[in-house]
mmCIF file of C-alpha atoms in Angstrom:
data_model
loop_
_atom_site.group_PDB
_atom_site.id
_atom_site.type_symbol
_atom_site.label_atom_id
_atom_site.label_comp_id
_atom_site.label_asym_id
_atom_site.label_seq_id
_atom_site.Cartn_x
_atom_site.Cartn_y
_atom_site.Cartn_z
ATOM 1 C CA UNK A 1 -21.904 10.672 33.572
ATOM 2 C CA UNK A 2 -18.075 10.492 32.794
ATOM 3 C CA UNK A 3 -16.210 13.566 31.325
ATOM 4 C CA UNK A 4 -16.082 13.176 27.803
ATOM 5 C CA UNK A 5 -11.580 12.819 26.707
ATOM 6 C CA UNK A 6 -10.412 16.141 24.631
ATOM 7 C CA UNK A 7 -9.173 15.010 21.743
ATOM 8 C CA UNK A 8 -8.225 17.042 19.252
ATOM 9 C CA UNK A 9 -4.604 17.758 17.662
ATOM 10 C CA UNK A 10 -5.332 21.161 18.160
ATOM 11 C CA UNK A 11 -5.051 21.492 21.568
ATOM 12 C CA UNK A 12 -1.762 18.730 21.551
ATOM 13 C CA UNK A 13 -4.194 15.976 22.712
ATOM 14 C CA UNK A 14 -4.158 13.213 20.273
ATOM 15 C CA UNK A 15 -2.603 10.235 22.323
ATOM 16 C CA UNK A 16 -4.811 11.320 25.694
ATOM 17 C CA UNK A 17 -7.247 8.145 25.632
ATOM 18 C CA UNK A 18 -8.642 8.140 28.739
ATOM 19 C CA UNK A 19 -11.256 10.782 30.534
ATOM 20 C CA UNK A 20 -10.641 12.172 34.121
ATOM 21 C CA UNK A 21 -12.335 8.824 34.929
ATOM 22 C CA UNK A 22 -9.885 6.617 33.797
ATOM 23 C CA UNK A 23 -11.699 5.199 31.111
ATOM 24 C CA UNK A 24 -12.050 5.359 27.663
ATOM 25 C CA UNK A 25 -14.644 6.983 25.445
ATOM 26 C CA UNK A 26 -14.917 6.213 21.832
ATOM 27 C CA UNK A 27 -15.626 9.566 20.024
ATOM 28 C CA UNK A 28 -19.099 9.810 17.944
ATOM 29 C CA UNK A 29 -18.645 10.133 14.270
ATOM 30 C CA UNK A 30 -19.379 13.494 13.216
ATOM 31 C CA UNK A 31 -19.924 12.903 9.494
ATOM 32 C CA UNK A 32 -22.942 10.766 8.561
ATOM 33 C CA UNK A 33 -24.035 10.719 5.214
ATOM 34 C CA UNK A 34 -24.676 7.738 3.224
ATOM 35 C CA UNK A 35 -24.370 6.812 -0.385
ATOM 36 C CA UNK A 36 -27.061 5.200 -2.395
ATOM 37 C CA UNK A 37 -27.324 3.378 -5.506
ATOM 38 C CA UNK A 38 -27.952 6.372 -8.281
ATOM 39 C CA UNK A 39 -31.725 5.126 -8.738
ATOM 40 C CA UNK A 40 -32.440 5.392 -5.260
ATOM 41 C CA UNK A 41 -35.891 7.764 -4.861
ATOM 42 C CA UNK A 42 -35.958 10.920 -3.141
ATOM 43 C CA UNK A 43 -33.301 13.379 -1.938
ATOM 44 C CA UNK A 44 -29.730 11.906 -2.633
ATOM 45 C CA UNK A 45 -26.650 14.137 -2.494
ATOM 46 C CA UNK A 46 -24.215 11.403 -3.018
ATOM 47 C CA UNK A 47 -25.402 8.686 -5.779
ATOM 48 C CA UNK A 48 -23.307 6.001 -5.939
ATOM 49 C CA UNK A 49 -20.823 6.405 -9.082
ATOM 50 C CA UNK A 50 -17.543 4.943 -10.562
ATOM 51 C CA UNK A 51 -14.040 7.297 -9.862
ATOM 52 C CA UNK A 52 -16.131 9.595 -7.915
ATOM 53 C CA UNK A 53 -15.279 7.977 -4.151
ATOM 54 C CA UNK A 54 -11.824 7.760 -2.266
ATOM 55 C CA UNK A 55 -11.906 5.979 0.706
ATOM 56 C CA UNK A 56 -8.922 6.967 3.095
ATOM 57 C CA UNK A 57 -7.762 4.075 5.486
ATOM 58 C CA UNK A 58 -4.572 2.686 7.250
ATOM 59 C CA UNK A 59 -3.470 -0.780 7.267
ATOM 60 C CA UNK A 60 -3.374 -0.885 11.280
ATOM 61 C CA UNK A 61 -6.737 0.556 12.161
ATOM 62 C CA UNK A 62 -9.215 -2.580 12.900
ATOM 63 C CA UNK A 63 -12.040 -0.218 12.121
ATOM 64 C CA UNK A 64 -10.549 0.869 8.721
ATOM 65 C CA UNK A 65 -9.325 -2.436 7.727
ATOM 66 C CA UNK A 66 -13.581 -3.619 7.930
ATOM 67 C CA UNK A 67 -14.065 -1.237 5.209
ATOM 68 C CA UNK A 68 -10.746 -2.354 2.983
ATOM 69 C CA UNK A 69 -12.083 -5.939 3.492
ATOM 70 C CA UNK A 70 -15.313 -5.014 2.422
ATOM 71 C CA UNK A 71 -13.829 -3.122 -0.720
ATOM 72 C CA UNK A 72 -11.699 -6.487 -1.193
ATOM 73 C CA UNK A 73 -15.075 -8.909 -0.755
ATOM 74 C CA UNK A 74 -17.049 -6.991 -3.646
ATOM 75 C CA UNK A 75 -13.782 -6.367 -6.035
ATOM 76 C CA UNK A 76 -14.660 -2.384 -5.340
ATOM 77 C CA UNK A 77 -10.947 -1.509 -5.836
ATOM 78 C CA UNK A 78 -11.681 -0.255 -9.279
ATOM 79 C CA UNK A 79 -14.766 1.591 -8.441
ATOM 80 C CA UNK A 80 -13.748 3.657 -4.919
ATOM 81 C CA UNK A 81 -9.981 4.589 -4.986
ATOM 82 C CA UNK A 82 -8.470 3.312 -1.649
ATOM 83 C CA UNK A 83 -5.645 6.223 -0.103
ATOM 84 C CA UNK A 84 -3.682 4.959 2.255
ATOM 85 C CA UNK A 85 -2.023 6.743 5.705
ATOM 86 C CA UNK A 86 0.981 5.858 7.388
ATOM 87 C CA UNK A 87 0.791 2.916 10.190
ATOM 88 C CA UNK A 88 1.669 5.789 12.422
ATOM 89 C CA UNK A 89 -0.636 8.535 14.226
ATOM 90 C CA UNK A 90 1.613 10.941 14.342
ATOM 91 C CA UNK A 91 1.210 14.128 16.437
ATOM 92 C CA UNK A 92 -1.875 15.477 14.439
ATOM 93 C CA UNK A 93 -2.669 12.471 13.509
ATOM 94 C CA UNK A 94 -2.791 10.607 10.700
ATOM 95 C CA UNK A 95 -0.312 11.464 8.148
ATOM 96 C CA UNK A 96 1.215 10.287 4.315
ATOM 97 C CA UNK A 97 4.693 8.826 4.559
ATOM 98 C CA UNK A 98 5.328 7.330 1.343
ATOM 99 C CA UNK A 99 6.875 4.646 2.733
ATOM 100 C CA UNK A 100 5.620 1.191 4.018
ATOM 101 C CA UNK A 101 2.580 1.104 1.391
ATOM 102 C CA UNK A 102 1.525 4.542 2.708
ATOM 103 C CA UNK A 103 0.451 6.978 -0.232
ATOM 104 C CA UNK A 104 3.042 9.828 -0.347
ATOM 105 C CA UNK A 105 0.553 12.479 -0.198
ATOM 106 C CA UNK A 106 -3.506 13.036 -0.597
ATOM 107 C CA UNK A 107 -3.788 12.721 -4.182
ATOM 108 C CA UNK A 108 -6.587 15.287 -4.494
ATOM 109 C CA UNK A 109 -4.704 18.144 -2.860
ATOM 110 C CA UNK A 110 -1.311 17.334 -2.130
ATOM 111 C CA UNK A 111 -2.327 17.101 1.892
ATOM 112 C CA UNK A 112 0.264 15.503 4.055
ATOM 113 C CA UNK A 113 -2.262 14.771 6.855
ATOM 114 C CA UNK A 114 -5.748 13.376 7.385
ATOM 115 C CA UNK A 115 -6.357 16.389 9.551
ATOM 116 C CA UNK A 116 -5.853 18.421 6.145
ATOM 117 C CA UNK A 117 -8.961 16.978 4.939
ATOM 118 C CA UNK A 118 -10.859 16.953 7.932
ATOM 119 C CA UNK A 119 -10.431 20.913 8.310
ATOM 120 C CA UNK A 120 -11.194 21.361 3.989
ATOM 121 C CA UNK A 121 -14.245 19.491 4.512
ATOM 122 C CA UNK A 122 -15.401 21.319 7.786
ATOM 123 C CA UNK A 123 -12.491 24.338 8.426
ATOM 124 C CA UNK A 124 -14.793 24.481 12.328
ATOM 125 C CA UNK A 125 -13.928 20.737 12.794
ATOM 126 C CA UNK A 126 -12.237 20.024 16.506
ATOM 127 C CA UNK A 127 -12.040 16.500 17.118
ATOM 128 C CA UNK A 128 -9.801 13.309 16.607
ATOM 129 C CA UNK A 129 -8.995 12.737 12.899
ATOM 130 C CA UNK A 130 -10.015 9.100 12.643
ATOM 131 C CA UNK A 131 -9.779 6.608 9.662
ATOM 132 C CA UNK A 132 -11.657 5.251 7.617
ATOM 133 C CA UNK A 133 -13.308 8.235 5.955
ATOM 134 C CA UNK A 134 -15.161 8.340 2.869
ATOM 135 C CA UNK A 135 -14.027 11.463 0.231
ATOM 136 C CA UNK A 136 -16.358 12.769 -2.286
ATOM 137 C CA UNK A 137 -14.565 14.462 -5.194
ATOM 138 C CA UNK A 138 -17.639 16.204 -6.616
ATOM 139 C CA UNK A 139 -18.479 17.886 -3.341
ATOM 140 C CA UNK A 140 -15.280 17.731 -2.086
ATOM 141 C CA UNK A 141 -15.854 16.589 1.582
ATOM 142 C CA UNK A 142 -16.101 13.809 3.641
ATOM 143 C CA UNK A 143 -19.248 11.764 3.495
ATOM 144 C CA UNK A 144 -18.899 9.564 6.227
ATOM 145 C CA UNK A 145 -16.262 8.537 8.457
ATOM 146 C CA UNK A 146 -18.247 5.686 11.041
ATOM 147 C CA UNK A 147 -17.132 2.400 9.768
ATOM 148 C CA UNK A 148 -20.054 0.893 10.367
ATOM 149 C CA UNK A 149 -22.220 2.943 8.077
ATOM 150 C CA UNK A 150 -19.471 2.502 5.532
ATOM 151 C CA UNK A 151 -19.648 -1.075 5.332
ATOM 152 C CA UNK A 152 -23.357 -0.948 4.747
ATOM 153 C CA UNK A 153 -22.493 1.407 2.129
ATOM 154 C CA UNK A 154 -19.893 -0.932 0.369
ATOM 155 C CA UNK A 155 -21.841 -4.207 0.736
ATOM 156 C CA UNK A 156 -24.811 -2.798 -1.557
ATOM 157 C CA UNK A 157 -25.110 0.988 -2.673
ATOM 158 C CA UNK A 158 -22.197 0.218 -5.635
ATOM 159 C CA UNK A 159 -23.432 -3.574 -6.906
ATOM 160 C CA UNK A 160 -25.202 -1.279 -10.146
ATOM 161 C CA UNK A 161 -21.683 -1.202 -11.141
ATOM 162 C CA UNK A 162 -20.773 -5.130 -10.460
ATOM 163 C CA UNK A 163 -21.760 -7.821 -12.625
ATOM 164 C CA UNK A 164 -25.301 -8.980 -11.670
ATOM 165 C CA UNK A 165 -24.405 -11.835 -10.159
ATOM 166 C CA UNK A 166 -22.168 -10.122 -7.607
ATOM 167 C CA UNK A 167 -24.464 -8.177 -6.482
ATOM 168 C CA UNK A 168 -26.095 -8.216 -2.566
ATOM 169 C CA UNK A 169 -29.560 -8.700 -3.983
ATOM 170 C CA UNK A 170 -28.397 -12.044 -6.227
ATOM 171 C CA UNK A 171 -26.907 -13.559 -3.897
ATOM 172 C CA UNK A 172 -29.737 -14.497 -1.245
ATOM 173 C CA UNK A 173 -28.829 -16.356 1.647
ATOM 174 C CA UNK A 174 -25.090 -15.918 0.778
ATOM 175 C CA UNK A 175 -24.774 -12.104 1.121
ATOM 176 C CA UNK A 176 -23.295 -10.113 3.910
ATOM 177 C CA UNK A 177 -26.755 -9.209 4.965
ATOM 178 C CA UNK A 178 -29.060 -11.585 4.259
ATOM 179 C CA UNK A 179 -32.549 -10.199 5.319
ATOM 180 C CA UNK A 180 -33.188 -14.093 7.821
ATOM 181 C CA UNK A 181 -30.294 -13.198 9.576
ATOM 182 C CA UNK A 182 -30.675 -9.552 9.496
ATOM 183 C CA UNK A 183 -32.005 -9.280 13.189
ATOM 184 C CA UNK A 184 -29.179 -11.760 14.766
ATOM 185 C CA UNK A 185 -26.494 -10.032 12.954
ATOM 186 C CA UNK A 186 -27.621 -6.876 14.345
ATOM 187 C CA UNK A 187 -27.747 -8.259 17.538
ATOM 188 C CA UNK A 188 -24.544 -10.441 16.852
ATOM 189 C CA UNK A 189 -22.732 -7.264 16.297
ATOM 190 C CA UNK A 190 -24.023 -4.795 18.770
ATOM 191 C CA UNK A 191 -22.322 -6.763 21.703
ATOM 192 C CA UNK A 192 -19.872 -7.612 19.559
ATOM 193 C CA UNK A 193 -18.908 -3.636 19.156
ATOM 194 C CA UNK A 194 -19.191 -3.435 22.902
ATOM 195 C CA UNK A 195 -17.398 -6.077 24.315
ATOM 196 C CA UNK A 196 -14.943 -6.927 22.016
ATOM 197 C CA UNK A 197 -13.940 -4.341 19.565
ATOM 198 C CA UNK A 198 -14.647 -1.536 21.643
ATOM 199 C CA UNK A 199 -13.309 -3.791 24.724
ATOM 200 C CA UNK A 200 -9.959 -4.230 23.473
ATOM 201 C CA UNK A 201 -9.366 -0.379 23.711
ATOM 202 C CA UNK A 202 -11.594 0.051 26.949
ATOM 203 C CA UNK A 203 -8.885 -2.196 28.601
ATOM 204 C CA UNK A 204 -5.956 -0.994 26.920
ATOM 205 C CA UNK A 205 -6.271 3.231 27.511
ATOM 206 C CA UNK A 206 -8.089 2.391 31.025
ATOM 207 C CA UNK A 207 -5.967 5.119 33.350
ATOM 208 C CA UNK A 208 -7.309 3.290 36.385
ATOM 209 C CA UNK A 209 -6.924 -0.323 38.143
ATOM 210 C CA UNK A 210 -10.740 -0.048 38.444
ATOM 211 C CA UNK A 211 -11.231 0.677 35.252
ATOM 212 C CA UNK A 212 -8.838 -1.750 33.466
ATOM 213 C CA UNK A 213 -10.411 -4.471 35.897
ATOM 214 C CA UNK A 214 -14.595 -3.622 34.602
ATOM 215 C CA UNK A 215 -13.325 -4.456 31.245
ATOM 216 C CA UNK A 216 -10.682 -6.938 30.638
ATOM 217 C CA UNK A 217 -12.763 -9.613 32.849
ATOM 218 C CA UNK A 218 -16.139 -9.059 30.399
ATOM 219 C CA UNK A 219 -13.833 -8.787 27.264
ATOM 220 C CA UNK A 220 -12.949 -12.788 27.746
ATOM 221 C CA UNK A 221 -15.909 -13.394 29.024
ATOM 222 C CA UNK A 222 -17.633 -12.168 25.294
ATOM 223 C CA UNK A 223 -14.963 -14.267 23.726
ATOM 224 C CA UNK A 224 -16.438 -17.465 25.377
ATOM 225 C CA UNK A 225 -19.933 -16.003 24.486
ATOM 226 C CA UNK A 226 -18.752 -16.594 21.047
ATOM 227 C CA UNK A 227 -16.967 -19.840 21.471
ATOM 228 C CA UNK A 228 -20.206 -21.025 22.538
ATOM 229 C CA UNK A 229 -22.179 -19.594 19.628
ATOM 230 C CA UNK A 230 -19.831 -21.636 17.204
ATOM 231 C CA UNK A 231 -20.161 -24.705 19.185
ATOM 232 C CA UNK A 232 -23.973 -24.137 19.837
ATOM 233 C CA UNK A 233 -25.447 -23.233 16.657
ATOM 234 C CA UNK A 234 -25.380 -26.101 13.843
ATOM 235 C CA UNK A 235 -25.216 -23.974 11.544
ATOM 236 C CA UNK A 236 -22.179 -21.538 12.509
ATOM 237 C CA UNK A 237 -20.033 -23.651 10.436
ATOM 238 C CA UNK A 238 -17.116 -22.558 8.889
ATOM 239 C CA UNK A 239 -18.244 -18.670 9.703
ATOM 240 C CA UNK A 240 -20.517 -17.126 12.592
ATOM 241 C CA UNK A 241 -23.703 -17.353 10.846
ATOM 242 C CA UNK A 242 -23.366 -20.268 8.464
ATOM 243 C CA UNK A 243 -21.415 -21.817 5.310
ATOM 244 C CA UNK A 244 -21.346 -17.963 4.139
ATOM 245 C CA UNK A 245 -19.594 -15.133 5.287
ATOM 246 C CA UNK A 246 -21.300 -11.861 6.634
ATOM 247 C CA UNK A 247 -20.709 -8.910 7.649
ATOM 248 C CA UNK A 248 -20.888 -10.229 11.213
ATOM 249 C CA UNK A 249 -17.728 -12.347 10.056
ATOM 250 C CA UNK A 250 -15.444 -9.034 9.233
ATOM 251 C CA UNK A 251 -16.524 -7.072 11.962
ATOM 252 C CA UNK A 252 -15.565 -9.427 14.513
ATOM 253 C CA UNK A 253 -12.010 -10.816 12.359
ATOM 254 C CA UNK A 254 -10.154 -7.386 12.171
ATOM 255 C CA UNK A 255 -10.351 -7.128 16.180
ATOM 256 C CA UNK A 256 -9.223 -10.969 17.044
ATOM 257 C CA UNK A 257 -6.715 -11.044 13.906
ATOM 258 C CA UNK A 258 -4.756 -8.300 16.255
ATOM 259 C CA UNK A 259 -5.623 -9.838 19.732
ATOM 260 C CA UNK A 260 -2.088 -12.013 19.750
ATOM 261 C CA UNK A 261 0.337 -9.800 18.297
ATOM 262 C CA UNK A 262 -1.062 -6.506 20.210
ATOM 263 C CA UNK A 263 -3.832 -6.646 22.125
ATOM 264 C CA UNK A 264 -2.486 -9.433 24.411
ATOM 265 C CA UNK A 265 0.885 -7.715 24.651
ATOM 266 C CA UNK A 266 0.398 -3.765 24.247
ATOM 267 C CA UNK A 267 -3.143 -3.510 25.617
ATOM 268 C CA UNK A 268 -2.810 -5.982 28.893
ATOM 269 C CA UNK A 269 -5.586 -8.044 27.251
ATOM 270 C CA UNK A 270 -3.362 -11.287 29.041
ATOM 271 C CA UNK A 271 -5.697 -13.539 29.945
ATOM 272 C CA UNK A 272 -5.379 -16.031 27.169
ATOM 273 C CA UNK A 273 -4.578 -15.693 23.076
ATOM 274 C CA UNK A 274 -6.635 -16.603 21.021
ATOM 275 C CA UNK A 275 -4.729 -19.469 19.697
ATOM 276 C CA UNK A 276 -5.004 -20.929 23.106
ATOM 277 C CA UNK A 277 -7.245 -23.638 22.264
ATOM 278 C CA UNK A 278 -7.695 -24.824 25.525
ATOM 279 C CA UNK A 279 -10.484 -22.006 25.491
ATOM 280 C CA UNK A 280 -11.106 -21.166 21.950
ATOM 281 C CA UNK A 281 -10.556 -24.258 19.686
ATOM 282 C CA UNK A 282 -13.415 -23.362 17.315
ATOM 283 C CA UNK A 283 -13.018 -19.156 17.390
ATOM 284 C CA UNK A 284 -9.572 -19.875 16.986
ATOM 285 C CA UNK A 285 -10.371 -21.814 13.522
ATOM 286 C CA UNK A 286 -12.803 -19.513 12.374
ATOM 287 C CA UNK A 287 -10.031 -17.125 12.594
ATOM 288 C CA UNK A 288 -7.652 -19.365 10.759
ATOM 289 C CA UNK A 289 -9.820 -19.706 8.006
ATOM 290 C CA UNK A 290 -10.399 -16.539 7.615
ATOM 291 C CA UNK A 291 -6.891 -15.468 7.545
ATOM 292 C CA UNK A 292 -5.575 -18.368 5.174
ATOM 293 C CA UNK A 293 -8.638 -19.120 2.997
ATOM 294 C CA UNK A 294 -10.360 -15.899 2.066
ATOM 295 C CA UNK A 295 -7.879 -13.704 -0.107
ATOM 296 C CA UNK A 296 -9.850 -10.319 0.991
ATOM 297 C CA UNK A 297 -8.981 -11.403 4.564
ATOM 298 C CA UNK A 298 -5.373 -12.457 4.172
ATOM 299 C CA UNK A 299 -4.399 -9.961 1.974
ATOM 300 C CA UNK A 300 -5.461 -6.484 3.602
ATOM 301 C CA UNK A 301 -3.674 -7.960 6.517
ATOM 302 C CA UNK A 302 -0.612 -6.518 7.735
ATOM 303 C CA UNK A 303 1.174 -7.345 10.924
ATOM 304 C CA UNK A 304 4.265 -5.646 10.488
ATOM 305 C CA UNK A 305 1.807 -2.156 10.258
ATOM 306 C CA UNK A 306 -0.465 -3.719 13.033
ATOM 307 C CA UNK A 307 2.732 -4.094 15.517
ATOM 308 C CA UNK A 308 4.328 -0.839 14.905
ATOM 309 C CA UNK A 309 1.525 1.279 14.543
ATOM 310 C CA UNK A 310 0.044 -0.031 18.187
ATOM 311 C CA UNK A 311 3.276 0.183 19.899
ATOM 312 C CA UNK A 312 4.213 3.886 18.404
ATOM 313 C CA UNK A 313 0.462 4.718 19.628
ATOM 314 C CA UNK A 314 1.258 3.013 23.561
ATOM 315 C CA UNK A 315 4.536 4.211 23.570
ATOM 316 C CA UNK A 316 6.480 0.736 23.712
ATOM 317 C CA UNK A 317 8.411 -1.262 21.903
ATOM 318 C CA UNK A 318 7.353 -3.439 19.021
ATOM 319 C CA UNK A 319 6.835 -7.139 20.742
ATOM 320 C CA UNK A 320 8.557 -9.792 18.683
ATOM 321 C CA UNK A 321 6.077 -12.152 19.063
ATOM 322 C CA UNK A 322 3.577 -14.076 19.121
ATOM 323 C CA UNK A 323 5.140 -15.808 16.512
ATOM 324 C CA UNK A 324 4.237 -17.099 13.882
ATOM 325 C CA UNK A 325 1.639 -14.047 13.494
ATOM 326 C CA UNK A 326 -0.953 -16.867 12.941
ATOM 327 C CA UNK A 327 -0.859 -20.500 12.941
ATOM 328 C CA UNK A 328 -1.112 -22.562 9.936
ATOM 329 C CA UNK A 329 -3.938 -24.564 9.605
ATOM 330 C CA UNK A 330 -1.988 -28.119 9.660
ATOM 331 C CA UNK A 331 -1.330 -27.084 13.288
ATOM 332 C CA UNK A 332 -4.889 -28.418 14.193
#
């Protein structure tokens, strides 16, 4: 069993990536609780409710971009008050800049860093201070910070305050979960996690030739696993899982909308680009359409925060391409 990586700001660690290994291990979420709609039966410490949720994110971080997509997707903005953190993880970590979109400091306590409200929430805390998180005011700590579980969160425990026909349960086979696809979304995504959006940054902090060679090759090899689930499945038309976007769909997008500009470049994932459509005509469509079509997609998209923040976190320089950042439809 590999060494688990030391990572916390305390001990001056926060850019060490890689264990004694050479590869990388993604740290465990250490806050876990969920939010349910206020009606929900039984024991629940955090109801959902209006003004009484911020949601901390930056505008580089694939996993924290899933949850502002999500907000985006069910017009939460006005329920859960997005904060967000400078592009740049600073050395203890994530931090307010005021500049660039960033928020100039926590608006609950005047905190400059995330690590602030990592170490109010839980002063014994000694790990990375990762984004997104999810603030209660009422408590005053940090519900949950695993993306994952937040996304579940957003797609349903809030629709009591959406009109009804917004809401998960109205929509049927058009939500982000529907309950037929439930178990091949699951499934979808759980590979997904580990090939691809966990794969990325297993081949980009790998300390070792070894190590950096058992995951780039299976990275692009999960990228034609998908490929061939859009060309194999009739109904995986425009999205993964149908006419209908899922949760499958934004999990999957906020890893290959970076792959180009700094995967391919910063984190020696060379094989190919995505836009190479020798390889990946139809994934390399589905991302179009996400990125040009769907406003929640487009919008909460910034490359100029996706360059610089993953070259200030490598230690390189900002690549100037690919350019443009993604192709325009009419190019097909």
């Amino acid at each position: 069993m590999s060494e688990p990586i030391e990572d916390s700001s305390r001990t001056g660690s926060v850019f060490k990536m890689a264990s004694k290994d050479g590869h990388f291990h993604r740290q465990v979420s250490s806050f876990r609780d969920t939010v349910y709609p206020s009606n929900h039966p039984g024991p629940n410490p955090f109801p959902a409710a209006k003004d009484r949720y911020l949601l901390y994110i930056t505008l580089n971080c694939p996993w924290a971009h899933r949850a502002n997509i999500l907000l985006h997707l069910k017009n939460l903005t006005s329920i859960i008050e997005p904060v967000i953190l400078h592009w740049e993880l600073g050395s203890e970590g994530w931090y307010f800049s005021g500049v660039d979109g960033s928020a100039a400091k926590d608006p609950l306590f005047g905190y400059t860093k995330a690590k602030e409200l990592y170490l109010h929430a839980n002063p014994e805390y000694n790990a990375r201070y990762t984004v997104p998180f999810l603030w209660d005011r009422q408590t005053s700590t940090i519900v949950n910070n695993e993306s994952s579980e937040i996304i579940r969160m957003l797609a349903t425990a809030f629709d009591e305050f959406l009109p009804v026909a917004d809401r998960e349960s109205s929509k049927g086979k058009a939500g982000l979960l529907p309950s037929h696809l439930l178990p091949e979304i699951n499934d979808f995504n759980s590979w997904v996690y580990d090939l691809i959006n966990n794969g990325v940054y297993k081949t980009g902090f790998a300390a070792t030739q070894t190590a950096y060679e058992s995951h780039v090759f299976p990275l692009f090899e999960a990228l034609d696993r998908v490929e061939r689930h859009l060309h194999e499945s009739k109904d995986s038309e425009p999205f993964l899982f149908g006419e209908h976007i899922t949760e499958a769909d934004v999990r999957l997008y906020t890893t290959l909308i970076r792959f180009d500009s700094a995967y391919f470049t910063m984190f020696k994932c060379n094989l190919r680009m995505v836009r190479d459509e020798r390889y990946h005509p139809r994934l390399h469509r589905w991302l179009q359409n996400l990125y040009w079509n769907v406003p929640a997609f487009h919008d909460t998209t910034n490359f100029k925060h996706i360059k610089w923040g993953y070259a200030a976190a490598t230690k390189q320089l900002v690549p100037a391409g690919p350019l443009p950042d993604v192709l325009p439809l009419e190019a097909n």
